[in-house]
mmCIF file of C-alpha atoms in Angstrom:
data_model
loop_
_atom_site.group_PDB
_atom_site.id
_atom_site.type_symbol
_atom_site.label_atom_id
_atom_site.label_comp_id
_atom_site.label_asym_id
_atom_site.label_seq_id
_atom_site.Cartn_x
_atom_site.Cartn_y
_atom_site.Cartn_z
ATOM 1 C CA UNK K 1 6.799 0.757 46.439
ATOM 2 C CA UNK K 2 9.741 3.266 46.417
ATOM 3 C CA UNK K 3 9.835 6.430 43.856
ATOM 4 C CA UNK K 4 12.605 5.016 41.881
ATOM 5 C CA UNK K 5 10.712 1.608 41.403
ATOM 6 C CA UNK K 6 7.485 3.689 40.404
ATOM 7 C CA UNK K 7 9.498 5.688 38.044
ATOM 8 C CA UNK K 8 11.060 2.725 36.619
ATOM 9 C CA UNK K 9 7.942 1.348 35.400
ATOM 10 C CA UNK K 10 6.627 4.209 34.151
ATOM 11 C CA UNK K 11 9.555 4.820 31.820
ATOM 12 C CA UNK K 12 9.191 0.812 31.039
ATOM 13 C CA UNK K 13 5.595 1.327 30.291
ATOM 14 C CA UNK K 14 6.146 4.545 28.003
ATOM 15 C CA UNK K 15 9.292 2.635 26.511
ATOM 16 C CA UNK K 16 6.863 -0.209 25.343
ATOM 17 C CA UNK K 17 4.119 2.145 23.941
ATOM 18 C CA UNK K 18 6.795 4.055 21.758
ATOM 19 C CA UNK K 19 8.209 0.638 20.346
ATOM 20 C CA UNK K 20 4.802 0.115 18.832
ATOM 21 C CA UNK K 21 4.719 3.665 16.965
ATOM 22 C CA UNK K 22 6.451 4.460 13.339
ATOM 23 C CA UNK K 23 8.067 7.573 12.283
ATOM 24 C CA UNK K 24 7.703 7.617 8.432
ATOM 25 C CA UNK K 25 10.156 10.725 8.890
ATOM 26 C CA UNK K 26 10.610 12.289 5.030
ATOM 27 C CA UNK K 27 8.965 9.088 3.798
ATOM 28 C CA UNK K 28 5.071 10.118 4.733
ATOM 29 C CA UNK K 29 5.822 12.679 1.528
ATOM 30 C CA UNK K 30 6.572 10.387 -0.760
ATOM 31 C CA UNK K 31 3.880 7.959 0.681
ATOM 32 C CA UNK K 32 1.511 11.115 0.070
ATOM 33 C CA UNK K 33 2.618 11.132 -3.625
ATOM 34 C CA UNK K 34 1.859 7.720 -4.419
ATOM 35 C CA UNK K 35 -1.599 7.810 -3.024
ATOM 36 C CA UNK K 36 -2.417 11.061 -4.999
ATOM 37 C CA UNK K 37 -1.048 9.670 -7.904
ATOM 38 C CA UNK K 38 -3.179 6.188 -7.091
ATOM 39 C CA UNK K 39 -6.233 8.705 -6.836
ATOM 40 C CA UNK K 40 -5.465 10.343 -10.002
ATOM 41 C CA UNK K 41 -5.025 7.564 -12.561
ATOM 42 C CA UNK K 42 -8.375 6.597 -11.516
ATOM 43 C CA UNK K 43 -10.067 9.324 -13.726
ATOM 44 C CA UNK K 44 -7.462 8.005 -17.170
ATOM 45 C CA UNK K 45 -8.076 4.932 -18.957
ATOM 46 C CA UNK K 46 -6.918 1.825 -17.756
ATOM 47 C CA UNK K 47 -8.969 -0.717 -19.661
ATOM 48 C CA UNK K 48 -9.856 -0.218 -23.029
ATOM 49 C CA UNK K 49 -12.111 3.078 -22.955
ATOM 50 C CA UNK K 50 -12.989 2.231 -18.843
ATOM 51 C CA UNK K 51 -11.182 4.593 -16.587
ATOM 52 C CA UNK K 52 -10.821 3.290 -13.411
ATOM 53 C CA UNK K 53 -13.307 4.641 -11.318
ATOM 54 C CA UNK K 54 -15.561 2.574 -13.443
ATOM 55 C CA UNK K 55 -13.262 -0.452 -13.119
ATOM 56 C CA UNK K 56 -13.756 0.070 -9.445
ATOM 57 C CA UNK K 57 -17.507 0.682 -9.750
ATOM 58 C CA UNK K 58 -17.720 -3.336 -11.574
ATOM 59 C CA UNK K 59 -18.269 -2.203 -15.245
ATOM 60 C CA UNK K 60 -15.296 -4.151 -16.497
ATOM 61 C CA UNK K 61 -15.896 -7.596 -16.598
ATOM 62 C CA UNK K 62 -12.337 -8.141 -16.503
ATOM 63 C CA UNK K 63 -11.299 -9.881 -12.909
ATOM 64 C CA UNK K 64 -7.600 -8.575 -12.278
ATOM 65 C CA UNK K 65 -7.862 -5.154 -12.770
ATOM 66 C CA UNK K 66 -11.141 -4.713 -11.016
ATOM 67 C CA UNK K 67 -8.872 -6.759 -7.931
ATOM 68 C CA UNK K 68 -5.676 -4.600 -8.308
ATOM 69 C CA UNK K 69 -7.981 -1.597 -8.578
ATOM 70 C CA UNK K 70 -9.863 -2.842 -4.876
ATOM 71 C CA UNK K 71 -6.665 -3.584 -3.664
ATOM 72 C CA UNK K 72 -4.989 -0.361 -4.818
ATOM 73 C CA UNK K 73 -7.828 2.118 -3.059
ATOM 74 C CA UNK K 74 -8.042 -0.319 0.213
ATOM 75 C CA UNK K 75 -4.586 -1.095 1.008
ATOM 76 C CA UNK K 76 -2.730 1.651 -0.841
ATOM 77 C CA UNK K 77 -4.830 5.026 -0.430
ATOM 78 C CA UNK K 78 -7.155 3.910 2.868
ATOM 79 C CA UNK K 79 -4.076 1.977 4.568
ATOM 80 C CA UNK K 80 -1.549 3.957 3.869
ATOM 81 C CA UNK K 81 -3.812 7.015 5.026
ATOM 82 C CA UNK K 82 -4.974 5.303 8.268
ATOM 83 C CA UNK K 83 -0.968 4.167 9.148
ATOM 84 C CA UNK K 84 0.296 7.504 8.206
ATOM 85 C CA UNK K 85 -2.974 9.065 10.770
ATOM 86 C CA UNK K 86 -2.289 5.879 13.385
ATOM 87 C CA UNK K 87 1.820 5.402 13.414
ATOM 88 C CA UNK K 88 1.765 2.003 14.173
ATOM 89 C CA UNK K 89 4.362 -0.895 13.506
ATOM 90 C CA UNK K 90 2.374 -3.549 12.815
ATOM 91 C CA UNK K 91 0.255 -1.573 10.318
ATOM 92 C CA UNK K 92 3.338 -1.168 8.432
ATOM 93 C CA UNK K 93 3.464 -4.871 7.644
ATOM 94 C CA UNK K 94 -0.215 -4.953 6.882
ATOM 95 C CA UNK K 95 0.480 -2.314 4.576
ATOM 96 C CA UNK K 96 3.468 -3.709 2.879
ATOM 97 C CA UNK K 97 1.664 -7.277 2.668
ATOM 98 C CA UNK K 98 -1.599 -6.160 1.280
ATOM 99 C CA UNK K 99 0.803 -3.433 -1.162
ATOM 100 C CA UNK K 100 3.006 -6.743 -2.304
ATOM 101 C CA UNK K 101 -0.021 -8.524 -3.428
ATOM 102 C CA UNK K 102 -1.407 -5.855 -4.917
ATOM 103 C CA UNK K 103 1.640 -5.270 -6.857
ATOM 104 C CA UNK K 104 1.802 -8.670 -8.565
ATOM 105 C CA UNK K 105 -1.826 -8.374 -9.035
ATOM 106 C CA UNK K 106 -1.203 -5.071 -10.598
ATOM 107 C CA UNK K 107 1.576 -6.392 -12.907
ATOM 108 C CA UNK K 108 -0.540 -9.452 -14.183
ATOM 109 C CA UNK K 109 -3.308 -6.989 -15.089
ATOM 110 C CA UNK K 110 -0.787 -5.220 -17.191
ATOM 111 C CA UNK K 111 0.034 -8.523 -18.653
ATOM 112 C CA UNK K 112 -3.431 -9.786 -19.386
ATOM 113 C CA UNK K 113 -4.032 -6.791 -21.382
ATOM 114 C CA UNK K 114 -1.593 -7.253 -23.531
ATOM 115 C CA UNK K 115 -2.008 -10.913 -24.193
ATOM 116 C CA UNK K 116 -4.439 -12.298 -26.031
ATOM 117 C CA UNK K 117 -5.479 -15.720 -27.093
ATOM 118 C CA UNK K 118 -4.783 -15.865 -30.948
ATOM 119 C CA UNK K 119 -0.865 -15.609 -31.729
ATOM 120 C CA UNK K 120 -1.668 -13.522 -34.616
ATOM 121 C CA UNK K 121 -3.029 -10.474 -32.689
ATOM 122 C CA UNK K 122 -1.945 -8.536 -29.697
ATOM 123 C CA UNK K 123 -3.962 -6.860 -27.081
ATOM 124 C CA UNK K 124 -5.548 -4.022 -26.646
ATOM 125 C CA UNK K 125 -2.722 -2.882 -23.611
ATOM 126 C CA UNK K 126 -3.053 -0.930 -20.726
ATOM 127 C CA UNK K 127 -4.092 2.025 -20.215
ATOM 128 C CA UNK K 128 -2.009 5.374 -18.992
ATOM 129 C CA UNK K 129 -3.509 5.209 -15.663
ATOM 130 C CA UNK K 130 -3.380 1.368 -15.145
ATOM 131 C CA UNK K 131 0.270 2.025 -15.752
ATOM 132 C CA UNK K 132 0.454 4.754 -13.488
ATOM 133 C CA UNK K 133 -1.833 3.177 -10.814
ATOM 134 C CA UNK K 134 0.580 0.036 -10.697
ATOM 135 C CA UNK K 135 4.031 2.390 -10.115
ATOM 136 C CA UNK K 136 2.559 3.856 -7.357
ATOM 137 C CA UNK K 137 1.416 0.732 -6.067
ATOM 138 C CA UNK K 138 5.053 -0.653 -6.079
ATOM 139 C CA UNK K 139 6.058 2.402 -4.618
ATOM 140 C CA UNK K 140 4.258 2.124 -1.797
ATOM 141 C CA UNK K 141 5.186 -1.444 -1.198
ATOM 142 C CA UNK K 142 9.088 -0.257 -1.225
ATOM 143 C CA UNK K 143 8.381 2.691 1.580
ATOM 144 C CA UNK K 144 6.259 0.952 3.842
ATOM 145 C CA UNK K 145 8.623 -2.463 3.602
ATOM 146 C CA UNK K 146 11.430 -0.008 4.617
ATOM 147 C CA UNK K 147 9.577 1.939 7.513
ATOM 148 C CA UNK K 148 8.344 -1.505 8.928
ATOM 149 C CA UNK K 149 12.136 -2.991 8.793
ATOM 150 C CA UNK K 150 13.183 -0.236 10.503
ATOM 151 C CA UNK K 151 11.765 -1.211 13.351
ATOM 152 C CA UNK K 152 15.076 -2.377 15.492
ATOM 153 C CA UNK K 153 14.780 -6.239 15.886
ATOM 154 C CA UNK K 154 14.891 -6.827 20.162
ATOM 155 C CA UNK K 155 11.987 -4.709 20.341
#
């Protein structure tokens, strides 16, 4: 094997490896926000008088916020952290799916608490931090759907 066809491969080989890394670029601060701001609305209400570190912890018997708030500190504080520590493309998309779900999840559990059963009465709502928890959760969605369609498409 000659030098040049030695050197070839090597710049193949650290060609491929790059093609599988990210850079967030300015984006990993805003990413940063979101998940602090995910982290903080868990000490303000979000369900009636539960704040949502005890919506996480299963006192709520409610299902959807208890989901959006598992979904929320999985995907959007632990993902986000470990794709932001890792670089990688395809943890982008696992990201962005797991952050689209748990945006629609998010937005029903808005919804449910401000519906009701009887016509005559209206719920209780949402709390700040549900509110808050949910915007940073769509956030998130919207920067990691852009960092993983960045990704040019013959690689």
């Amino acid at each position: 094997m000659s030098d040049e066809d030695f050197l070839r491969k090597e710049v193949d080989a650290v060609e491929r490896q790059a093609a599988k890394r990210i850079d967030p670029g300015t984006g990993a601060l805003t990413i940063s926000i979101a998940v602090l701001a995910i982290l903080v609305s868990l000490i303000l209400p979000w369900v009636g008088e539960h704040s949502g570190l005890q919506v996480v912890l299963g006192e709520s018997e409610l299902f959807l916020p208890t989901l959006f708030s598992y979904l929320a500190l999985a995907v959007g504080v632990a993902g986000s952290g470990i794709t932001l520590a890792v670089r990688r493309w395809v943890l982008t998309w696992v990201c962005s799916l797991g952050l689209f779900a748990g945006s629609i999840i998010g937005v029903l559990s808005i919804w449910t608490q401000q519906t009701t059963t009887s016509n005559k009465t209206i719920g209780p709502g949402p709390g700040i931090g549900l509110v808050i928890a949910v915007i940073a959760v769509v956030v998130l969605l919207v920067k990691w759907v852009k960092i993983a369609a960045s990704r040019p498409p013959q690689l």
